[in-house]
Coordinates of C-alpha atoms in Angstrom, one line a residue:
Chain A
M1342 CA -57.9 99.0 108.8
S1343 CA -59.9 95.9 109.9
Q1344 CA -57.3 93.9 111.5
K1345 CA -59.6 90.7 110.0
E1346 CA -58.0 89.2 106.7
N1347 CA -60.8 89.5 104.2
K1348 CA -63.0 85.9 103.9
N1349 CA -63.4 85.7 100.8
R1350 CA -59.7 86.7 99.8
G1351 CA -59.3 85.9 96.1
R1352 CA -62.5 85.3 94.8
T1353 CA -63.9 86.4 91.6
F1354 CA -67.8 87.8 92.0
G1355 CA -69.9 85.8 89.4
F1356 CA -71.2 88.2 87.2
D1357 CA -75.2 88.7 88.6
T1358 CA -73.3 89.9 92.1
R1359 CA -71.1 92.9 90.1
M1360 CA -74.2 94.0 88.5
L1361 CA -75.8 94.4 92.0
H1362 CA -73.0 96.0 93.6
A1363 CA -69.3 97.4 92.6
G1364 CA -68.7 99.8 92.2
H1365 CA -70.9 100.5 95.6
I1366 CA -70.0 100.2 99.0
P1367 CA -72.9 101.5 101.9
D1368 CA -72.0 105.0 102.3
A1369 CA -69.9 105.1 106.2
T1370 CA -72.2 108.2 107.6
T1371 CA -75.9 106.4 106.3
G1372 CA -75.5 103.6 105.2
A1373 CA -77.4 103.7 102.7
R1374 CA -78.7 100.6 100.2
A1375 CA -79.5 102.1 97.1
V1376 CA -77.1 104.3 95.4
P1377 CA -77.6 107.9 96.5
I1378 CA -77.6 110.2 94.3
Y1379 CA -75.4 113.3 94.3
Q1380 CA -77.2 116.0 92.9
T1381 CA -74.3 118.5 92.8
T1382 CA -71.8 119.9 90.4
S1383 CA -69.4 120.4 92.8
Y1384 CA -68.0 119.7 96.3
V1385 CA -66.2 121.7 99.0
F1386 CA -61.6 121.4 99.6
D1387 CA -60.8 120.0 103.1
S1388 CA -57.7 122.9 102.2
A1389 CA -56.3 125.3 100.1
D1390 CA -53.0 122.7 99.4
Y1391 CA -55.3 119.8 99.0
A1392 CA -57.4 121.6 96.3
A1393 CA -54.1 122.2 94.2
Q1394 CA -53.0 118.8 94.5
L1395 CA -56.9 117.8 93.2
F1396 CA -56.2 120.1 89.9
D1397 CA -52.7 119.0 89.3
L1398 CA -53.4 115.7 89.5
K1399 CA -52.1 114.3 92.6
Q1400 CA -55.4 113.4 94.2
Y1401 CA -57.7 111.2 93.1
G1402 CA -61.3 113.2 94.5
N1403 CA -64.6 115.5 93.8
I1404 CA -63.4 118.0 91.8
Y1405 CA -66.6 119.5 89.6
T1406 CA -69.5 116.7 87.9
R1407 CA -68.5 118.1 85.1
I1408 CA -65.0 115.5 85.9
N1409 CA -66.6 113.4 87.7
N1410 CA -69.7 112.7 90.3
P1411 CA -69.7 109.6 93.2
T1412 CA -73.1 108.9 91.7
T1413 CA -71.7 108.0 88.0
A1414 CA -68.3 107.0 89.9
V1415 CA -70.2 103.6 91.1
F1416 CA -72.0 103.9 87.3
E1417 CA -68.4 104.0 86.4
E1418 CA -66.4 101.4 88.2
R1419 CA -70.0 99.6 87.6
M1420 CA -69.7 98.9 84.1
A1421 CA -65.2 98.8 84.5
S1422 CA -66.3 95.2 86.2
L1423 CA -68.8 94.1 84.2
E1424 CA -66.7 94.7 81.4
E1425 CA -63.0 93.2 82.9
G1426 CA -61.6 96.3 82.4
A1427 CA -59.3 99.2 84.6
G1428 CA -62.0 102.1 84.5
G1429 CA -64.2 103.5 82.6
V1430 CA -65.4 106.9 82.0
A1431 CA -69.5 108.1 81.8
T1432 CA -70.5 110.0 79.5
A1433 CA -73.7 112.3 78.4
S1434 CA -74.1 109.2 75.2
G1435 CA -72.7 106.7 73.2
M1436 CA -71.6 109.2 70.4
A1437 CA -70.0 111.4 73.0
A1438 CA -68.1 107.8 74.2
Q1439 CA -67.2 107.3 71.0
L1440 CA -66.1 110.8 70.4
T1441 CA -64.7 111.2 73.8
T1442 CA -62.5 108.1 73.2
M1443 CA -60.9 109.3 69.2
M1444 CA -59.9 112.6 70.9
T1445 CA -58.4 111.3 73.1
L1446 CA -56.5 108.7 71.5
L1447 CA -55.9 111.2 67.6
E1448 CA -54.8 114.5 66.7
P1449 CA -54.9 116.0 63.2
G1450 CA -53.7 114.0 60.0
D1451 CA -54.4 110.0 62.1
E1452 CA -57.0 108.2 60.3
V1453 CA -59.0 105.6 62.2
V1454 CA -59.4 101.9 60.4
A1455 CA -63.0 101.0 60.6
S1456 CA -66.2 98.2 59.8
Q1457 CA -68.3 99.0 57.7
H1458 CA -71.1 97.5 59.7
L1459 CA -71.9 100.8 62.1
Y1460 CA -75.2 102.9 63.5
G1461 CA -75.4 105.3 60.7
G1462 CA -74.7 108.1 63.0
T1463 CA -71.8 106.7 64.2
M1464 CA -70.7 107.0 60.3
T1465 CA -71.4 110.2 59.9
Q1466 CA -69.6 110.9 62.9
F1467 CA -66.2 109.6 61.3
V1468 CA -66.8 111.2 58.4
H1469 CA -68.2 114.5 58.9
T1470 CA -67.3 115.6 62.4
F1471 CA -63.7 113.9 61.9
R1472 CA -62.9 115.8 58.9
K1473 CA -63.4 119.1 60.7
L1474 CA -60.7 117.4 63.5
G1475 CA -58.3 116.6 60.3
V1476 CA -58.5 112.6 61.4
T1477 CA -59.6 110.7 58.2
A1478 CA -61.6 107.4 59.0
R1479 CA -61.3 104.4 56.3
F1480 CA -64.1 102.1 55.9
V1481 CA -63.9 97.8 55.3
D1482 CA -66.0 95.2 55.2
P1483 CA -65.1 94.2 58.2
N1484 CA -65.2 90.5 58.2
D1485 CA -62.4 91.4 54.9
F1486 CA -59.5 90.7 56.8
D1487 CA -57.3 91.7 54.6
A1488 CA -59.0 95.3 53.8
W1489 CA -58.5 95.7 57.2
E1490 CA -54.7 94.8 57.2
A1491 CA -54.6 96.7 53.6
A1492 CA -56.4 100.0 54.5
I1493 CA -53.7 100.4 57.4
T1494 CA -51.2 103.7 57.1
P1495 CA -48.9 104.8 58.9
Q1496 CA -51.7 107.3 59.8
T1497 CA -53.7 104.6 61.4
K1498 CA -54.1 105.5 64.8
A1499 CA -57.3 103.2 66.4
L1500 CA -59.7 100.2 64.8
Y1501 CA -63.0 100.0 65.2
G1502 CA -65.5 97.8 64.8
E1503 CA -69.3 97.0 66.9
T1504 CA -70.1 93.4 68.1
I1505 CA -73.0 92.6 66.0
G1506 CA -73.5 95.4 62.8
N1507 CA -76.9 96.6 61.2
P1508 CA -78.5 95.7 59.2
Q1509 CA -76.6 92.7 57.8
G1510 CA -76.7 90.9 61.7
S1511 CA -72.8 91.0 61.5
V1512 CA -70.7 89.3 64.1
L1513 CA -67.1 90.9 64.7
D1514 CA -64.5 88.1 65.3
I1515 CA -63.0 90.8 67.6
A1516 CA -59.7 88.1 68.9
R1517 CA -59.0 87.6 64.5
L1518 CA -59.2 92.2 64.6
A1519 CA -57.2 92.7 68.5
A1520 CA -54.7 90.0 66.4
L1521 CA -54.7 92.4 63.9
G1522 CA -54.3 95.6 66.1
S1523 CA -51.3 94.4 68.6
A1524 CA -49.6 93.4 65.1
H1525 CA -49.8 97.0 63.9
Y1526 CA -49.8 98.3 67.6
L1527 CA -52.6 99.5 67.6
P1528 CA -55.9 99.9 70.1
V1529 CA -58.5 98.0 69.0
I1530 CA -62.1 100.0 69.9
I1531 CA -65.1 98.0 70.1
D1532 CA -68.6 99.0 70.1
N1533 CA -70.0 97.2 72.9
T1534 CA -74.1 98.7 72.8
F1535 CA -76.3 95.8 70.5
A1536 CA -74.5 92.6 73.2
T1537 CA -73.8 94.5 77.0
P1538 CA -71.1 92.9 78.6
Y1539 CA -73.7 89.5 79.3
L1540 CA -73.5 88.7 75.9
C1541 CA -70.4 89.7 75.1
R1542 CA -67.0 91.1 76.9
P1543 CA -65.1 92.2 74.5
L1544 CA -61.5 92.8 76.4
T1545 CA -61.9 89.4 77.3
H1546 CA -61.4 88.2 73.4
G1547 CA -58.3 90.9 73.6
A1548 CA -59.5 94.3 72.4
N1549 CA -58.5 97.1 74.3
I1550 CA -61.8 99.6 74.7
V1551 CA -64.8 99.2 74.6
V1552 CA -68.1 101.7 74.0
H1553 CA -71.3 101.9 74.7
S1554 CA -74.6 104.4 75.0
A1555 CA -75.9 102.9 77.9
T1556 CA -79.1 104.3 76.7
K1557 CA -80.4 101.3 75.6
F1558 CA -79.9 97.7 77.2
I1559 CA -77.8 99.4 79.9
G1560 CA -80.7 101.6 81.2
G1561 CA -83.0 99.6 79.6
H1562 CA -85.9 101.7 80.7
G1563 CA -85.3 104.1 77.8
N1564 CA -86.2 106.5 79.6
S1565 CA -82.7 108.2 79.5
I1566 CA -79.4 109.5 76.9
G1567 CA -75.8 108.1 78.3
G1568 CA -73.0 106.6 77.3
V1569 CA -69.4 105.0 79.0
I1570 CA -65.7 103.8 77.6
V1571 CA -64.3 101.1 79.2
E1572 CA -60.8 100.5 78.6
S1573 CA -58.5 97.3 79.5
G1574 CA -55.4 99.0 80.8
E1575 CA -53.5 95.8 79.1
F1576 CA -52.0 98.2 75.9
D1577 CA -48.8 99.1 76.1
Y1578 CA -48.9 103.2 75.3
A1579 CA -45.5 103.6 75.8
H1580 CA -44.8 104.9 72.6
Y1581 CA -48.3 106.3 71.2
G1582 CA -47.7 110.4 71.2
S1583 CA -50.4 111.7 72.8
I1584 CA -51.2 109.5 75.5
A1585 CA -46.8 109.1 76.1
D1586 CA -46.1 112.6 75.7
P1587 CA -45.8 115.8 77.2
S1588 CA -49.9 117.3 77.8
P1589 CA -49.2 121.1 77.8
S1590 CA -52.9 121.1 79.3
Y1591 CA -50.7 120.2 82.5
H1592 CA -48.3 121.3 83.0
N1593 CA -45.8 119.4 80.1
L1594 CA -47.3 116.1 82.3
R1595 CA -47.0 112.1 80.8
F1596 CA -49.8 110.8 81.0
Y1597 CA -48.1 107.0 80.3
D1598 CA -45.4 107.3 82.9
T1599 CA -47.2 109.4 85.6
F1600 CA -51.1 107.2 86.1
G1601 CA -49.2 104.0 83.9
H1602 CA -52.6 101.4 83.2
H1603 CA -55.3 104.2 84.1
A1604 CA -53.6 107.1 81.5
F1605 CA -56.1 106.5 79.5
L1606 CA -58.5 106.5 81.1
M1607 CA -57.6 110.0 83.5
K1608 CA -56.1 111.4 79.7
A1609 CA -59.7 110.9 78.8
R1610 CA -61.9 112.0 81.9
V1611 CA -59.4 115.2 82.7
E1612 CA -58.7 116.3 79.4
T1613 CA -61.8 115.2 76.8
V1614 CA -64.3 115.1 79.2
R1615 CA -62.8 118.4 81.1
D1616 CA -62.9 120.7 78.5
T1617 CA -65.9 118.7 76.5
G1618 CA -68.2 119.0 78.3
A1619 CA -69.6 115.7 77.9
C1620 CA -70.8 115.0 80.9
L1621 CA -72.9 112.6 82.1
S1622 CA -75.7 113.7 84.9
P1623 CA -76.3 111.9 88.3
F1624 CA -79.3 111.6 87.9
N1625 CA -79.0 109.7 84.5
A1626 CA -75.9 107.9 86.0
F1627 CA -78.9 106.8 88.3
L1628 CA -81.1 105.1 86.0
M1629 CA -78.3 103.7 84.4
I1630 CA -77.2 102.2 87.2
Q1631 CA -81.1 100.9 88.6
G1632 CA -80.5 98.8 84.2
L1633 CA -77.7 97.5 85.4
E1634 CA -78.7 95.8 88.2
T1635 CA -81.3 93.6 85.8
L1636 CA -79.0 93.2 83.0
S1637 CA -78.4 89.5 82.7
M1638 CA -82.2 89.1 83.7
R1639 CA -83.2 90.7 80.7
M1640 CA -80.7 90.0 78.5
D1641 CA -81.9 86.6 78.9
R1642 CA -85.7 87.4 78.2
H1643 CA -84.2 89.2 75.1
V1644 CA -82.6 86.7 73.3
E1645 CA -85.2 84.2 74.1
N1646 CA -87.6 86.4 72.7
A1647 CA -85.6 87.6 69.3
Q1648 CA -84.3 84.6 68.8
D1649 CA -88.3 83.6 68.2
V1650 CA -89.3 85.8 67.0
A1651 CA -86.3 85.6 63.9
S1652 CA -87.4 81.7 63.6
Y1653 CA -91.1 83.1 63.5
L1654 CA -90.5 85.7 60.6
E1655 CA -87.4 83.4 58.8
Q1656 CA -90.8 80.5 57.9
H1657 CA -93.5 83.4 57.2
P1658 CA -94.5 84.0 53.1
K1659 CA -94.3 87.3 53.2
V1660 CA -90.8 87.1 54.7
D1661 CA -87.7 87.6 52.5
W1662 CA -84.6 87.5 54.5
V1663 CA -84.1 88.2 58.5
A1664 CA -80.5 88.7 59.4
Y1665 CA -80.3 87.6 63.0
P1666 CA -77.0 85.5 63.8
G1667 CA -78.6 83.4 66.4
L1668 CA -80.6 81.3 62.5
E1669 CA -78.6 78.7 61.6
S1670 CA -79.5 80.3 58.3
S1671 CA -77.0 83.4 59.4
P1672 CA -72.9 83.7 57.9
Y1673 CA -72.3 85.1 61.5
H1674 CA -74.2 82.0 63.2
A1675 CA -70.2 80.6 63.8
L1676 CA -69.4 83.5 65.1
A1677 CA -72.2 84.4 67.2
A1678 CA -71.3 81.0 68.3
K1679 CA -68.0 81.6 69.7
Y1680 CA -69.0 85.2 71.2
L1681 CA -72.5 85.4 71.9
P1682 CA -73.2 82.0 72.8
K1683 CA -76.2 83.5 75.7
G1684 CA -77.9 85.1 72.5
A1685 CA -77.4 87.5 69.2
G1686 CA -78.9 90.1 70.6
S1687 CA -81.7 91.6 70.2
V1688 CA -81.6 94.0 67.9
F1689 CA -82.2 92.6 63.3
S1690 CA -83.5 93.2 60.8
F1691 CA -85.9 91.5 58.1
G1692 CA -87.1 91.8 53.9
L1693 CA -90.6 92.2 53.0
R1694 CA -91.0 89.9 50.0
G1695 CA -91.2 92.2 46.8
E1696 CA -89.9 94.7 45.4
G1697 CA -89.3 99.0 44.4
G1698 CA -91.9 101.3 45.4
A1699 CA -94.2 98.4 46.1
V1700 CA -92.6 96.5 48.6
R1701 CA -91.1 100.3 50.6
A1702 CA -95.7 101.1 50.5
K1703 CA -95.9 97.6 52.4
G1704 CA -93.1 98.6 54.2
K1705 CA -95.1 101.8 55.8
T1706 CA -98.1 99.2 56.2
F1707 CA -97.6 96.6 57.7
I1708 CA -95.7 99.7 60.7
E1709 CA -98.9 101.3 60.9
S1710 CA -100.5 97.9 61.1
L1711 CA -98.7 97.1 64.1
N1712 CA -100.4 98.0 67.5
L1713 CA -97.6 96.1 69.9
F1714 CA -94.4 97.4 68.3
S1715 CA -93.1 101.6 69.4
H1716 CA -92.4 103.3 65.8
L1717 CA -89.8 105.4 66.8
A1718 CA -85.9 105.7 66.3
N1719 CA -84.2 103.6 69.3
V1720 CA -83.1 100.5 70.1
G1721 CA -82.8 98.5 73.1
D1722 CA -85.6 99.7 75.1
A1723 CA -87.3 97.2 77.6
R1724 CA -90.4 97.4 75.2
S1725 CA -90.1 95.7 71.0
L1726 CA -89.4 99.1 68.7
V1727 CA -90.1 98.3 65.2
I1728 CA -89.2 100.6 61.8
H1729 CA -88.8 101.2 58.6
P1730 CA -85.3 103.4 57.1
A1731 CA -87.1 103.0 53.5
S1732 CA -90.2 105.9 55.3
T1733 CA -88.5 107.5 57.9
T1734 CA -84.5 107.8 58.6
H1735 CA -83.7 106.7 54.8
Q1736 CA -87.1 108.1 52.8
Q1737 CA -85.1 110.6 50.8
L1738 CA -83.3 107.3 49.6
S1739 CA -84.4 106.0 45.8
D1740 CA -85.3 103.0 46.1
A1741 CA -81.8 102.3 43.6
E1742 CA -79.4 104.0 46.7
L1743 CA -81.1 102.8 49.8
V1744 CA -80.8 98.9 47.3
A1745 CA -76.8 100.3 47.1
S1746 CA -76.7 101.4 51.1
G1747 CA -77.5 98.2 52.4
I1748 CA -81.1 98.7 54.0
G1749 CA -83.7 98.3 50.7
P1750 CA -86.7 99.6 50.4
G1751 CA -88.4 96.5 52.4
M1752 CA -86.5 96.6 55.1
I1753 CA -88.1 95.7 58.6
R1754 CA -85.8 96.9 61.8
L1755 CA -86.9 95.5 65.3
S1756 CA -86.0 95.4 68.7
V1757 CA -87.6 92.4 70.4
G1758 CA -88.5 94.1 74.2
L1759 CA -89.3 91.9 77.6
E1760 CA -93.2 92.1 76.8
T1761 CA -95.0 88.0 76.6
K1762 CA -94.0 86.4 73.0
E1763 CA -97.0 85.6 72.0
D1764 CA -98.3 88.3 71.9
L1765 CA -95.6 89.6 69.6
L1766 CA -95.6 87.4 67.4
W1767 CA -99.9 87.6 67.1
D1768 CA -98.8 90.8 66.1
L1769 CA -95.9 90.1 63.9
D1770 CA -98.2 87.6 62.6
Q1771 CA -101.3 90.3 62.5
A1772 CA -99.3 93.0 60.5
L1773 CA -97.9 90.7 58.0
H1774 CA -101.5 89.4 57.0
V1775 CA -102.8 92.9 56.7
I1776 CA -100.0 94.2 54.0
Chain B
M70 CA -65.5 105.0 100.3
G71 CA -63.7 102.1 102.2
P72 CA -62.8 98.7 102.2
G73 CA -65.3 98.1 104.6
S74 CA -64.9 94.6 105.9
G75 CA -62.8 93.9 102.8
L76 CA -64.2 91.5 101.3
A77 CA -62.4 91.7 97.8
C78 CA -61.7 90.7 94.3
D79 CA -58.7 88.7 93.3
L80 CA -57.0 91.7 91.1
T81 CA -54.7 90.2 89.0
L82 CA -55.1 92.6 86.2
N83 CA -52.1 94.8 84.5
S84 CA -49.3 93.4 85.8
V85 CA -46.5 91.5 83.3
L86 CA -45.8 89.2 86.3
T87 CA -46.4 85.1 85.6
P88 CA -49.3 83.9 87.7
E89 CA -47.6 82.6 90.5
L90 CA -45.9 86.0 90.6
K91 CA -48.5 87.5 91.6
A92 CA -49.6 84.9 94.3
K93 CA -46.4 85.5 95.6
Y94 CA -45.8 90.2 95.3
Q95 CA -49.5 91.0 94.9
D96 CA -51.5 89.4 97.9
Q97 CA -54.2 91.4 98.7
D98 CA -53.6 91.1 102.1
T99 CA -50.4 91.3 102.0
V100 CA -50.9 95.2 100.4
R101 CA -53.3 95.6 102.9
R102 CA -51.3 94.8 105.4
V103 CA -48.1 96.7 104.3
L104 CA -49.5 99.5 104.1
G105 CA -51.3 99.2 107.0
R106 CA -48.7 98.9 109.4
T107 CA -46.1 101.4 107.2
R108 CA -45.6 105.3 109.0
T109 CA -42.7 106.3 108.0
I110 CA -41.1 104.9 103.6
A111 CA -38.0 106.1 102.7
M112 CA -38.5 106.7 98.1
V113 CA -35.5 105.7 96.2
G114 CA -35.2 107.4 92.8
L115 CA -38.2 110.4 94.7
S116 CA -38.0 113.4 91.6
T117 CA -37.9 117.2 92.1
H118 CA -40.0 117.6 89.1
R119 CA -43.6 117.4 89.5
Q120 CA -44.2 116.7 86.6
K121 CA -42.8 112.7 87.7
A122 CA -45.3 109.8 88.0
S123 CA -42.8 109.9 92.0
F124 CA -43.5 113.4 93.4
F125 CA -47.4 112.6 92.4
V126 CA -47.5 109.3 94.6
A127 CA -44.9 111.2 97.2
T128 CA -47.3 113.6 97.2
Y129 CA -51.2 111.6 97.7
L130 CA -49.2 109.4 100.8
G131 CA -47.3 112.6 102.6
S132 CA -50.9 114.2 102.3
H133 CA -52.5 110.7 103.6
G134 CA -50.9 110.5 107.0
F135 CA -47.5 109.0 105.5
R136 CA -44.0 110.6 105.9
V137 CA -41.9 110.1 102.8
I138 CA -37.7 110.3 103.5
P139 CA -36.6 110.7 99.5
V140 CA -33.0 109.1 98.7
H141 CA -32.1 111.0 96.3
P142 CA -28.0 111.3 94.8
K143 CA -28.3 115.1 95.0
A144 CA -30.6 116.5 96.0
K145 CA -31.1 118.3 100.2
E146 CA -34.7 118.6 100.3
I147 CA -38.3 117.2 98.3
L148 CA -41.7 117.7 99.5
G149 CA -40.4 118.7 102.9
E150 CA -38.4 116.5 103.7
K151 CA -34.6 116.1 103.6
A152 CA -33.5 113.8 101.6
Y153 CA -30.3 110.8 101.8
P154 CA -28.0 110.4 98.2
T155 CA -28.6 106.3 99.9
L156 CA -30.2 104.1 102.6
L157 CA -28.0 103.5 104.4
D158 CA -27.9 107.5 105.4
I159 CA -31.3 107.2 106.4
K160 CA -31.0 107.1 111.0
D161 CA -34.5 107.8 111.5
P162 CA -36.7 103.9 111.3
V163 CA -38.3 103.2 107.9
D164 CA -41.3 100.8 107.5
L165 CA -40.9 100.5 103.8
V166 CA -38.8 100.4 100.9
V167 CA -40.5 102.3 97.9
I168 CA -38.3 101.5 95.0
F169 CA -39.2 104.4 91.1
R170 CA -35.5 102.9 90.2
P171 CA -34.8 100.3 87.0
A172 CA -35.3 97.2 88.4
H173 CA -31.3 96.5 87.9
E174 CA -30.0 98.8 90.4
A175 CA -33.1 97.3 92.0
P176 CA -31.2 94.3 94.2
R177 CA -29.1 96.9 95.6
Y178 CA -31.2 98.5 97.6
A179 CA -32.9 95.1 98.7
R180 CA -29.7 94.8 100.3
Q181 CA -29.7 98.4 102.0
A182 CA -33.2 97.9 102.6
V183 CA -32.3 94.6 105.3
V184 CA -29.3 97.2 106.3
I185 CA -31.8 99.5 108.1
G186 CA -34.4 96.9 108.9
A187 CA -37.0 97.7 107.0
K188 CA -40.2 96.1 107.7
A189 CA -41.1 95.8 103.0
F190 CA -40.2 96.4 99.6
W191 CA -42.0 97.5 97.6
L192 CA -40.8 98.0 93.5
Q193 CA -43.2 100.2 91.7
L194 CA -45.2 99.3 88.2
R195 CA -43.2 97.8 86.1
I196 CA -40.0 97.3 87.9
V197 CA -39.5 93.6 88.4
S198 CA -36.6 91.9 89.6
E199 CA -36.8 88.9 91.5
E200 CA -33.7 88.9 92.6
A201 CA -34.0 92.4 95.3
A202 CA -37.4 90.1 96.0
Q203 CA -35.2 86.9 97.0
I204 CA -32.3 90.0 99.1
A205 CA -35.6 91.5 100.9
E206 CA -37.3 87.9 101.3
A207 CA -33.8 86.5 102.8
G208 CA -34.0 89.8 104.7
G209 CA -37.2 89.3 106.5
L210 CA -38.5 91.7 104.5
T211 CA -42.3 91.1 102.9
V212 CA -42.0 92.2 99.3
V213 CA -44.9 93.5 96.5
M214 CA -43.4 94.0 93.3
D215 CA -45.0 95.2 89.3
R216 CA -47.6 97.6 91.8
C217 CA -47.9 101.1 92.7
V218 CA -48.3 102.9 96.0
K219 CA -50.9 105.5 95.5
M220 CA -53.1 102.8 93.0
E221 CA -53.2 100.8 95.5
H222 CA -53.7 102.7 99.4
G223 CA -56.5 105.0 96.7
R224 CA -57.5 101.5 95.5
Y225 CA -58.4 100.9 99.5
D226 CA -58.8 104.3 100.8
G227 CA -62.1 104.7 98.6
T228 CA -60.4 107.9 96.2
M229 CA -59.5 105.6 93.1
H230 CA -63.0 104.5 93.1
F231 CA -63.7 108.1 93.0
V232 CA -61.8 108.4 88.8
G233 CA -64.1 105.8 87.6
M234 CA -61.3 103.0 88.9
N235 CA -61.8 98.7 89.1
T236 CA -61.3 98.9 92.7
G237 CA -62.7 95.2 92.9
I238 CA -63.8 95.4 95.6
L239 CA -67.1 94.2 96.8
T240 CA -68.8 94.2 99.4
A241 CA -72.3 94.7 101.3
R242 CA -70.6 95.6 104.8
R243 CA -71.1 99.6 106.1
A244 CA -67.4 101.3 104.4
R245 CA -65.3 102.3 107.1
R246 CA -62.8 105.2 106.7
W247 CA -59.7 103.4 106.0
L248 CA -56.7 104.7 108.1
P249 CA -53.8 102.7 109.3
S250 CA -53.6 101.2 112.6

């Protein structure tokens, strides 16, 4: 140990510094400055006794890349640092991050109360996959706190929402949900994918667990699928059965008694991810780390472009509505000012003017007339993206069903990228001119 | 991994202490100094059960070069070390006394720690006793409170990082294997 005292003791490093450095110390042997890719499945043990202790969780160490990996650990600690949590667990995708979180917390018969403004894939997972596991999700209007409260039953074990919900562009009142969770002894889980820790840090508003699809803005490059869970370590699991009770898969180990504020994270890693196999590959972890190193700069540009694109669309005669919480016309503008002071993200929806089949056809023509916006089913890429749900993901639904699902035949979703802003406005303008 | 030159963030997460008590009893330089100067640990409340937290901590510390002497009312031996019913029965010099017992028992062990000339007194996570801390301090011992000795060692040794935990350590200096000096 260095006998020099810490020169920076007590210093809390800034977000950008942590984006570049947290979780990675230059390697003792090689001095490598970049994070090395440990493309290995397994790790030799020092001794038989040490191996036994590792498998017994009495040592923290590398066992097998399905459980942990030195490259992935950098990504995990960096995300934990940026979200201001106790630690992180990386997963194969954002969907895996949610499922890992829920499988760690829940038992068959349990219930989750969730916002109904969720990513469609999440909705499907919560309804159909949960049913196979004996878990029920109840969905509520995220802004109706009486509805949240009314949906909580003795079986409820968690509350779930997204920082920014789509397609409504709704901003969740995280502190209020956290207070409700606290009053009912329920962990509050927030999907922070659309905001990233640069725009919003839900744990600092009282949420207990954050999940991400790192595929989106965290990576930013649109080349890798990945996810991550970060937990605050502040929830007292002492009376929360799945974390506090003896674990049959570890000789009746009590995770909360043994690991304290690391209990949920340890259990998620050494039980849930171990058993589901939903680990992140080290190479993808490396690519996510590359993305994180420029997160703040990219997000500043994303929100600047998105704000101007949203303002442009709002004034266009062929546009019916724009659901961007950064606009003063948004009912969520005040919540955005509180939770997203640096900008309201860059994924939002707008509606073309018109009704029924005619506007559905207009939507299709609009998409096909764009030159710079990539037509695909993703968000959070450095490039601008667009999709028209009525002619793609939701094409099997009737016009009435589309309206009922809150999408509508003329709805277009944008993920505004980092291109030159004037070029994006030019592209939208010429495509709107065609319809 | 390891702390390199050891530039660390202030670590204030996950403690029930007030900011003033955190500054006093969870100071990072103090924690590092205590761990760095310790060879022999007396662990009060070390369990004979392999799935108890104290057994995890003692196993971990044993494999990282520390000698852990159990203090247990009945056990004869734990993890290969002879156990003693009280701190006062230990004949060898003790550097650090670690407490795995309820807070209301802590002042008694603080008094014993002073009598045997231990250099530091450590109350594990969620064990808070200002009275015990004051007794130990008055006896010249360094005090750490509401921290886990395994987590803190793992933080600086780099092993806690392997399981994705936020160590709070941030440095551009090359890592050195951290061994007690």
